[in-house]
Amino acid sequence: MGRAGTERDDGAHLARRAPRHVLADLVPRRGDRTVPVSGGARHDLPETDDFTRPYWDAAAHGRLLLRRCGDCGRAHHYPREFCPHCWAGEDRVTWETASGRAALYTWSVIHRNDLPPFGTRVPYTAAVVDLAEGPRMMTEVVDCDAADLRIGMPLTVTFRESADGVWVAVFRPDAQSSPPQGQSSSRTQDPPAARR
Protein backbone atom coordinates (compact mmCIF):
# COMPACT_ATOMS: atom_id res chain seq x y z
CA MET A 1 0.00 0.00 0.00
CA GLY A 2 1.02 3.61 -0.16
CA ARG A 3 1.56 3.61 -3.94
CA ALA A 4 -0.10 6.24 -6.10
CA GLY A 5 -3.68 5.31 -6.95
CA THR A 6 -4.23 3.13 -3.88
CA GLU A 7 -6.57 3.97 -1.03
CA ARG A 8 -3.71 5.33 1.14
CA ASP A 9 -1.43 7.67 -0.78
CA ASP A 10 0.59 9.77 1.65
CA GLY A 11 3.38 10.48 -0.83
CA ALA A 12 5.94 8.47 1.17
CA HIS A 13 6.88 6.46 -1.93
CA LEU A 14 8.09 9.67 -3.57
CA ALA A 15 10.41 10.50 -0.69
CA ARG A 16 11.90 7.00 -0.77
CA ARG A 17 12.74 7.41 -4.46
CA ALA A 18 14.31 10.89 -4.21
CA PRO A 19 18.06 10.80 -4.81
CA ARG A 20 19.93 11.57 -1.60
CA HIS A 21 22.37 13.87 -3.40
CA VAL A 22 19.57 16.35 -4.21
CA LEU A 23 19.23 17.46 -0.59
CA ALA A 24 22.87 16.88 0.26
CA ASP A 25 23.98 19.48 -2.27
CA LEU A 26 21.84 22.14 -0.59
CA VAL A 27 23.56 21.89 2.79
CA PRO A 28 27.22 22.94 3.14
CA ARG A 29 29.32 20.16 4.69
CA ARG A 30 32.81 19.88 6.10
CA GLY A 31 33.85 16.24 6.26
CA ASP A 32 31.03 14.29 7.90
CA ARG A 33 29.74 17.32 9.78
CA THR A 34 27.02 19.74 8.60
CA VAL A 35 28.15 23.36 8.58
CA PRO A 36 25.52 25.91 9.65
CA VAL A 37 24.47 28.37 6.96
CA SER A 38 25.85 31.84 7.64
CA GLY A 39 23.46 34.13 9.49
CA GLY A 40 24.72 37.06 7.40
CA ALA A 41 23.02 36.02 4.16
CA ARG A 42 19.80 37.91 3.42
CA HIS A 43 17.23 36.26 1.20
CA ASP A 44 14.67 39.08 1.33
CA LEU A 45 16.74 41.97 -0.01
CA PRO A 46 17.36 42.96 -3.60
CA GLU A 47 20.67 43.30 -5.33
CA THR A 48 20.25 46.87 -6.53
CA ASP A 49 21.94 47.81 -9.79
CA ASP A 50 21.72 50.81 -12.13
CA PHE A 51 18.67 49.39 -13.89
CA THR A 52 16.61 48.57 -10.74
CA ARG A 53 17.69 51.63 -8.72
CA PRO A 54 14.64 53.72 -9.85
CA TYR A 55 12.34 50.95 -8.57
CA TRP A 56 13.95 50.83 -5.11
CA ASP A 57 14.28 54.62 -4.88
CA ALA A 58 10.55 54.96 -5.63
CA ALA A 59 9.72 52.35 -2.96
CA ALA A 60 11.66 54.44 -0.43
CA HIS A 61 9.32 57.32 -1.34
CA GLY A 62 6.15 55.22 -1.03
CA ARG A 63 5.59 54.54 -4.75
CA LEU A 64 5.33 51.21 -6.56
CA LEU A 65 6.78 51.28 -10.07
CA LEU A 66 5.97 49.05 -13.04
CA ARG A 67 7.43 48.88 -16.52
CA ARG A 68 5.16 49.58 -19.50
CA CYS A 69 5.85 48.83 -23.15
CA GLY A 70 5.36 51.63 -25.68
CA ASP A 71 4.78 49.12 -28.50
CA CYS A 72 2.15 46.73 -27.11
CA GLY A 73 1.00 48.93 -24.21
CA ARG A 74 1.20 46.14 -21.61
CA ALA A 75 2.65 46.59 -18.14
CA HIS A 76 4.88 44.01 -16.49
CA HIS A 77 6.40 43.28 -13.12
CA TYR A 78 9.12 42.30 -12.04
CA PRO A 79 11.08 45.04 -13.85
CA ARG A 80 12.88 43.94 -17.01
CA GLU A 81 14.74 46.00 -19.58
CA PHE A 82 12.69 44.51 -22.43
CA CYS A 83 8.98 43.75 -22.85
CA PRO A 84 8.28 40.08 -21.99
CA HIS A 85 5.07 40.22 -24.06
CA CYS A 86 6.26 41.51 -27.45
CA TRP A 87 10.03 41.59 -26.88
CA ALA A 88 10.31 45.33 -27.55
CA GLY A 89 13.73 46.63 -26.59
CA GLU A 90 14.89 48.78 -23.72
CA ASP A 91 14.23 52.02 -25.62
CA ARG A 92 10.48 51.16 -25.86
CA VAL A 93 9.86 50.23 -22.19
CA THR A 94 9.49 52.91 -19.50
CA TRP A 95 8.88 53.22 -15.77
CA GLU A 96 5.34 54.05 -14.60
CA THR A 97 3.91 54.64 -11.11
CA ALA A 98 1.33 51.98 -10.25
CA SER A 99 -1.96 52.79 -8.54
CA GLY A 100 -1.05 50.56 -5.59
CA ARG A 101 -4.35 48.68 -5.86
CA ALA A 102 -4.46 44.90 -6.21
CA ALA A 103 -6.66 41.85 -5.73
CA LEU A 104 -5.52 38.73 -3.89
CA TYR A 105 -4.89 35.91 -6.38
CA THR A 106 -3.51 33.25 -4.02
CA TRP A 107 -1.65 32.92 -0.73
CA SER A 108 0.11 30.56 1.64
CA VAL A 109 0.65 31.02 5.36
CA ILE A 110 4.28 30.20 6.14
CA HIS A 111 4.74 28.66 9.59
CA ARG A 112 8.39 27.68 9.26
CA ASN A 113 11.26 29.27 7.39
CA ASP A 114 14.82 28.92 8.58
CA LEU A 115 16.33 31.45 6.17
CA PRO A 116 17.23 34.79 7.73
CA PRO A 117 15.30 36.95 8.50
CA PHE A 118 12.11 35.00 7.81
CA GLY A 119 12.38 32.83 10.93
CA THR A 120 11.62 35.83 13.11
CA ARG A 121 8.53 36.72 11.03
CA VAL A 122 6.63 33.42 11.10
CA PRO A 123 3.81 32.99 10.64
CA TYR A 124 3.54 35.29 7.63
CA THR A 125 1.43 35.28 4.49
CA ALA A 126 3.26 34.89 1.19
CA ALA A 127 0.97 35.90 -1.66
CA VAL A 128 0.51 36.57 -5.34
CA VAL A 129 -1.62 39.60 -6.18
CA ASP A 130 -3.15 40.87 -9.41
CA LEU A 131 -2.15 44.51 -9.74
CA ALA A 132 -4.85 46.87 -11.08
CA GLU A 133 -2.59 47.53 -14.08
CA GLY A 134 -2.56 43.84 -15.03
CA PRO A 135 0.68 42.17 -13.88
CA ARG A 136 0.86 39.62 -11.09
CA MET A 137 3.29 40.26 -8.26
CA MET A 138 4.73 38.03 -5.55
CA THR A 139 4.52 39.79 -2.19
CA GLU A 140 3.41 39.47 1.41
CA VAL A 141 -0.01 40.31 2.87
CA VAL A 142 0.21 42.10 6.22
CA ASP A 143 -2.24 43.46 8.78
CA CYS A 144 -4.80 40.71 8.17
CA ASP A 145 -5.52 37.41 9.88
CA ALA A 146 -5.13 34.45 7.54
CA ALA A 147 -8.70 33.33 8.28
CA ASP A 148 -9.97 36.61 6.81
CA LEU A 149 -8.17 36.28 3.45
CA ARG A 150 -10.33 35.71 0.38
CA ILE A 151 -9.55 35.26 -3.31
CA GLY A 152 -10.21 38.58 -5.04
CA MET A 153 -9.93 40.54 -1.79
CA PRO A 154 -9.07 44.20 -2.50
CA LEU A 155 -5.58 45.13 -1.30
CA THR A 156 -3.46 48.24 -1.28
CA VAL A 157 0.31 48.61 -1.30
CA THR A 158 2.28 49.68 1.74
CA PHE A 159 6.01 49.47 2.37
CA ARG A 160 8.14 47.72 4.99
CA GLU A 161 11.64 48.90 5.84
CA SER A 162 14.29 46.23 6.26
CA ALA A 163 17.09 46.46 8.80
CA ASP A 164 19.32 47.56 5.91
CA GLY A 165 17.08 50.54 5.10
CA VAL A 166 15.57 49.03 1.92
CA TRP A 167 11.82 49.61 1.53
CA VAL A 168 9.90 46.59 0.18
CA ALA A 169 6.35 46.64 -1.23
CA VAL A 170 3.86 44.52 0.74
CA PHE A 171 0.06 44.61 0.64
CA ARG A 172 -2.70 45.01 3.23
CA PRO A 173 -6.50 45.00 3.03
CA ASP A 174 -7.81 48.08 1.21
CA ALA A 175 -9.17 50.57 3.75
CA GLN A 176 -11.78 51.69 1.17
CA SER A 177 -13.41 48.25 1.24
CA SER A 178 -14.94 46.71 4.35
CA PRO A 179 -12.07 45.64 6.62
CA PRO A 180 -11.82 41.96 7.57
CA GLN A 181 -12.59 41.04 11.15
CA GLY A 182 -9.71 40.38 13.56
CA GLN A 183 -7.00 42.38 11.81
CA SER A 184 -3.60 41.95 13.37
CA SER A 185 -1.53 44.92 14.50
CA SER A 186 0.40 46.86 11.87
CA ARG A 187 3.94 45.77 11.07
CA THR A 188 4.41 48.32 8.32
CA GLN A 189 4.62 52.06 7.96
CA ASP A 190 4.79 54.66 5.26
CA PRO A 191 8.31 55.49 4.07
CA PRO A 192 9.53 58.86 5.41
CA ALA A 193 9.09 60.60 2.05
CA ALA A 194 5.49 59.36 1.74
CA ARG A 195 4.54 60.82 5.14
CA ARG A 196 5.12 64.42 4.03
GROMACS .gro file of C-alpha atoms in nm:
model
  196
    1MET     CA    1   0.000   0.000   0.000
    2GLY     CA    2   0.102   0.361  -0.016
    3ARG     CA    3   0.156   0.361  -0.394
    4ALA     CA    4  -0.010   0.624  -0.610
    5GLY     CA    5  -0.368   0.531  -0.695
    6THR     CA    6  -0.423   0.313  -0.388
    7GLU     CA    7  -0.657   0.397  -0.103
    8ARG     CA    8  -0.371   0.533   0.114
    9ASP     CA    9  -0.143   0.767  -0.078
   10ASP     CA   10   0.059   0.977   0.165
   11GLY     CA   11   0.338   1.048  -0.083
   12ALA     CA   12   0.594   0.847   0.117
   13HIS     CA   13   0.688   0.646  -0.193
   14LEU     CA   14   0.809   0.967  -0.357
   15ALA     CA   15   1.041   1.050  -0.069
   16ARG     CA   16   1.190   0.700  -0.077
   17ARG     CA   17   1.274   0.741  -0.446
   18ALA     CA   18   1.431   1.089  -0.421
   19PRO     CA   19   1.806   1.080  -0.481
   20ARG     CA   20   1.993   1.157  -0.160
   21HIS     CA   21   2.237   1.387  -0.340
   22VAL     CA   22   1.957   1.635  -0.421
   23LEU     CA   23   1.923   1.746  -0.059
   24ALA     CA   24   2.287   1.688   0.026
   25ASP     CA   25   2.398   1.948  -0.227
   26LEU     CA   26   2.184   2.214  -0.059
   27VAL     CA   27   2.356   2.189   0.279
   28PRO     CA   28   2.722   2.294   0.314
   29ARG     CA   29   2.932   2.016   0.469
   30ARG     CA   30   3.281   1.988   0.610
   31GLY     CA   31   3.385   1.624   0.626
   32ASP     CA   32   3.103   1.429   0.790
   33ARG     CA   33   2.974   1.732   0.978
   34THR     CA   34   2.702   1.974   0.860
   35VAL     CA   35   2.815   2.336   0.858
   36PRO     CA   36   2.552   2.591   0.965
   37VAL     CA   37   2.447   2.837   0.696
   38SER     CA   38   2.585   3.184   0.764
   39GLY     CA   39   2.346   3.413   0.949
   40GLY     CA   40   2.472   3.706   0.740
   41ALA     CA   41   2.302   3.602   0.416
   42ARG     CA   42   1.980   3.791   0.342
   43HIS     CA   43   1.723   3.626   0.120
   44ASP     CA   44   1.467   3.908   0.133
   45LEU     CA   45   1.674   4.197  -0.001
   46PRO     CA   46   1.736   4.296  -0.360
   47GLU     CA   47   2.067   4.330  -0.533
   48THR     CA   48   2.025   4.687  -0.653
   49ASP     CA   49   2.194   4.781  -0.979
   50ASP     CA   50   2.172   5.081  -1.213
   51PHE     CA   51   1.867   4.939  -1.389
   52THR     CA   52   1.661   4.857  -1.074
   53ARG     CA   53   1.769   5.163  -0.872
   54PRO     CA   54   1.464   5.372  -0.985
   55TYR     CA   55   1.234   5.095  -0.857
   56TRP     CA   56   1.395   5.083  -0.511
   57ASP     CA   57   1.428   5.462  -0.488
   58ALA     CA   58   1.055   5.496  -0.563
   59ALA     CA   59   0.972   5.235  -0.296
   60ALA     CA   60   1.166   5.444  -0.043
   61HIS     CA   61   0.932   5.732  -0.134
   62GLY     CA   62   0.615   5.522  -0.103
   63ARG     CA   63   0.559   5.454  -0.475
   64LEU     CA   64   0.533   5.121  -0.656
   65LEU     CA   65   0.678   5.128  -1.007
   66LEU     CA   66   0.597   4.905  -1.304
   67ARG     CA   67   0.743   4.888  -1.652
   68ARG     CA   68   0.516   4.958  -1.950
   69CYS     CA   69   0.585   4.883  -2.315
   70GLY     CA   70   0.536   5.163  -2.568
   71ASP     CA   71   0.478   4.912  -2.850
   72CYS     CA   72   0.215   4.673  -2.711
   73GLY     CA   73   0.100   4.893  -2.421
   74ARG     CA   74   0.120   4.614  -2.161
   75ALA     CA   75   0.265   4.659  -1.814
   76HIS     CA   76   0.488   4.401  -1.649
   77HIS     CA   77   0.640   4.328  -1.312
   78TYR     CA   78   0.912   4.230  -1.204
   79PRO     CA   79   1.108   4.504  -1.385
   80ARG     CA   80   1.288   4.394  -1.701
   81GLU     CA   81   1.474   4.600  -1.958
   82PHE     CA   82   1.269   4.451  -2.243
   83CYS     CA   83   0.898   4.375  -2.285
   84PRO     CA   84   0.828   4.008  -2.199
   85HIS     CA   85   0.507   4.022  -2.406
   86CYS     CA   86   0.626   4.151  -2.745
   87TRP     CA   87   1.003   4.159  -2.688
   88ALA     CA   88   1.031   4.533  -2.755
   89GLY     CA   89   1.373   4.663  -2.659
   90GLU     CA   90   1.489   4.878  -2.372
   91ASP     CA   91   1.423   5.202  -2.562
   92ARG     CA   92   1.048   5.116  -2.586
   93VAL     CA   93   0.986   5.023  -2.219
   94THR     CA   94   0.949   5.291  -1.950
   95TRP     CA   95   0.888   5.322  -1.577
   96GLU     CA   96   0.534   5.405  -1.460
   97THR     CA   97   0.391   5.464  -1.111
   98ALA     CA   98   0.133   5.198  -1.025
   99SER     CA   99  -0.196   5.279  -0.854
  100GLY     CA  100  -0.105   5.056  -0.559
  101ARG     CA  101  -0.435   4.868  -0.586
  102ALA     CA  102  -0.446   4.490  -0.621
  103ALA     CA  103  -0.666   4.185  -0.573
  104LEU     CA  104  -0.552   3.873  -0.389
  105TYR     CA  105  -0.489   3.591  -0.638
  106THR     CA  106  -0.351   3.325  -0.402
  107TRP     CA  107  -0.165   3.292  -0.073
  108SER     CA  108   0.011   3.056   0.164
  109VAL     CA  109   0.065   3.102   0.536
  110ILE     CA  110   0.428   3.020   0.614
  111HIS     CA  111   0.474   2.866   0.959
  112ARG     CA  112   0.839   2.768   0.926
  113ASN     CA  113   1.126   2.927   0.739
  114ASP     CA  114   1.482   2.892   0.858
  115LEU     CA  115   1.633   3.145   0.617
  116PRO     CA  116   1.723   3.479   0.773
  117PRO     CA  117   1.530   3.695   0.850
  118PHE     CA  118   1.211   3.500   0.781
  119GLY     CA  119   1.238   3.283   1.093
  120THR     CA  120   1.162   3.583   1.311
  121ARG     CA  121   0.853   3.672   1.103
  122VAL     CA  122   0.663   3.342   1.110
  123PRO     CA  123   0.381   3.299   1.064
  124TYR     CA  124   0.354   3.529   0.763
  125THR     CA  125   0.143   3.528   0.449
  126ALA     CA  126   0.326   3.489   0.119
  127ALA     CA  127   0.097   3.590  -0.166
  128VAL     CA  128   0.051   3.657  -0.534
  129VAL     CA  129  -0.162   3.960  -0.618
  130ASP     CA  130  -0.315   4.087  -0.941
  131LEU     CA  131  -0.215   4.451  -0.974
  132ALA     CA  132  -0.485   4.687  -1.108
  133GLU     CA  133  -0.259   4.753  -1.408
  134GLY     CA  134  -0.256   4.384  -1.503
  135PRO     CA  135   0.068   4.217  -1.388
  136ARG     CA  136   0.086   3.962  -1.109
  137MET     CA  137   0.329   4.026  -0.826
  138MET     CA  138   0.473   3.803  -0.555
  139THR     CA  139   0.452   3.979  -0.219
  140GLU     CA  140   0.341   3.947   0.141
  141VAL     CA  141  -0.001   4.031   0.287
  142VAL     CA  142   0.021   4.210   0.622
  143ASP     CA  143  -0.224   4.346   0.878
  144CYS     CA  144  -0.480   4.071   0.817
  145ASP     CA  145  -0.552   3.741   0.988
  146ALA     CA  146  -0.513   3.445   0.754
  147ALA     CA  147  -0.870   3.333   0.828
  148ASP     CA  148  -0.997   3.661   0.681
  149LEU     CA  149  -0.817   3.628   0.345
  150ARG     CA  150  -1.033   3.571   0.038
  151ILE     CA  151  -0.955   3.526  -0.331
  152GLY     CA  152  -1.021   3.858  -0.504
  153MET     CA  153  -0.993   4.054  -0.179
  154PRO     CA  154  -0.907   4.420  -0.250
  155LEU     CA  155  -0.558   4.513  -0.130
  156THR     CA  156  -0.346   4.824  -0.128
  157VAL     CA  157   0.031   4.861  -0.130
  158THR     CA  158   0.228   4.968   0.174
  159PHE     CA  159   0.601   4.947   0.237
  160ARG     CA  160   0.814   4.772   0.499
  161GLU     CA  161   1.164   4.890   0.584
  162SER     CA  162   1.429   4.623   0.626
  163ALA     CA  163   1.709   4.646   0.880
  164ASP     CA  164   1.932   4.756   0.591
  165GLY     CA  165   1.708   5.054   0.510
  166VAL     CA  166   1.557   4.903   0.192
  167TRP     CA  167   1.182   4.961   0.153
  168VAL     CA  168   0.990   4.659   0.018
  169ALA     CA  169   0.635   4.664  -0.123
  170VAL     CA  170   0.386   4.452   0.074
  171PHE     CA  171   0.006   4.461   0.064
  172ARG     CA  172  -0.270   4.501   0.323
  173PRO     CA  173  -0.650   4.500   0.303
  174ASP     CA  174  -0.781   4.808   0.121
  175ALA     CA  175  -0.917   5.057   0.375
  176GLN     CA  176  -1.178   5.169   0.117
  177SER     CA  177  -1.341   4.825   0.124
  178SER     CA  178  -1.494   4.671   0.435
  179PRO     CA  179  -1.207   4.564   0.662
  180PRO     CA  180  -1.182   4.196   0.757
  181GLN     CA  181  -1.259   4.104   1.115
  182GLY     CA  182  -0.971   4.038   1.356
  183GLN     CA  183  -0.700   4.238   1.181
  184SER     CA  184  -0.360   4.195   1.337
  185SER     CA  185  -0.153   4.492   1.450
  186SER     CA  186   0.040   4.686   1.187
  187ARG     CA  187   0.394   4.577   1.107
  188THR     CA  188   0.441   4.832   0.832
  189GLN     CA  189   0.462   5.206   0.796
  190ASP     CA  190   0.479   5.466   0.526
  191PRO     CA  191   0.831   5.549   0.407
  192PRO     CA  192   0.953   5.886   0.541
  193ALA     CA  193   0.909   6.060   0.205
  194ALA     CA  194   0.549   5.936   0.174
  195ARG     CA  195   0.454   6.082   0.514
  196ARG     CA  196   0.512   6.442   0.403
   0.00000   0.00000   0.00000
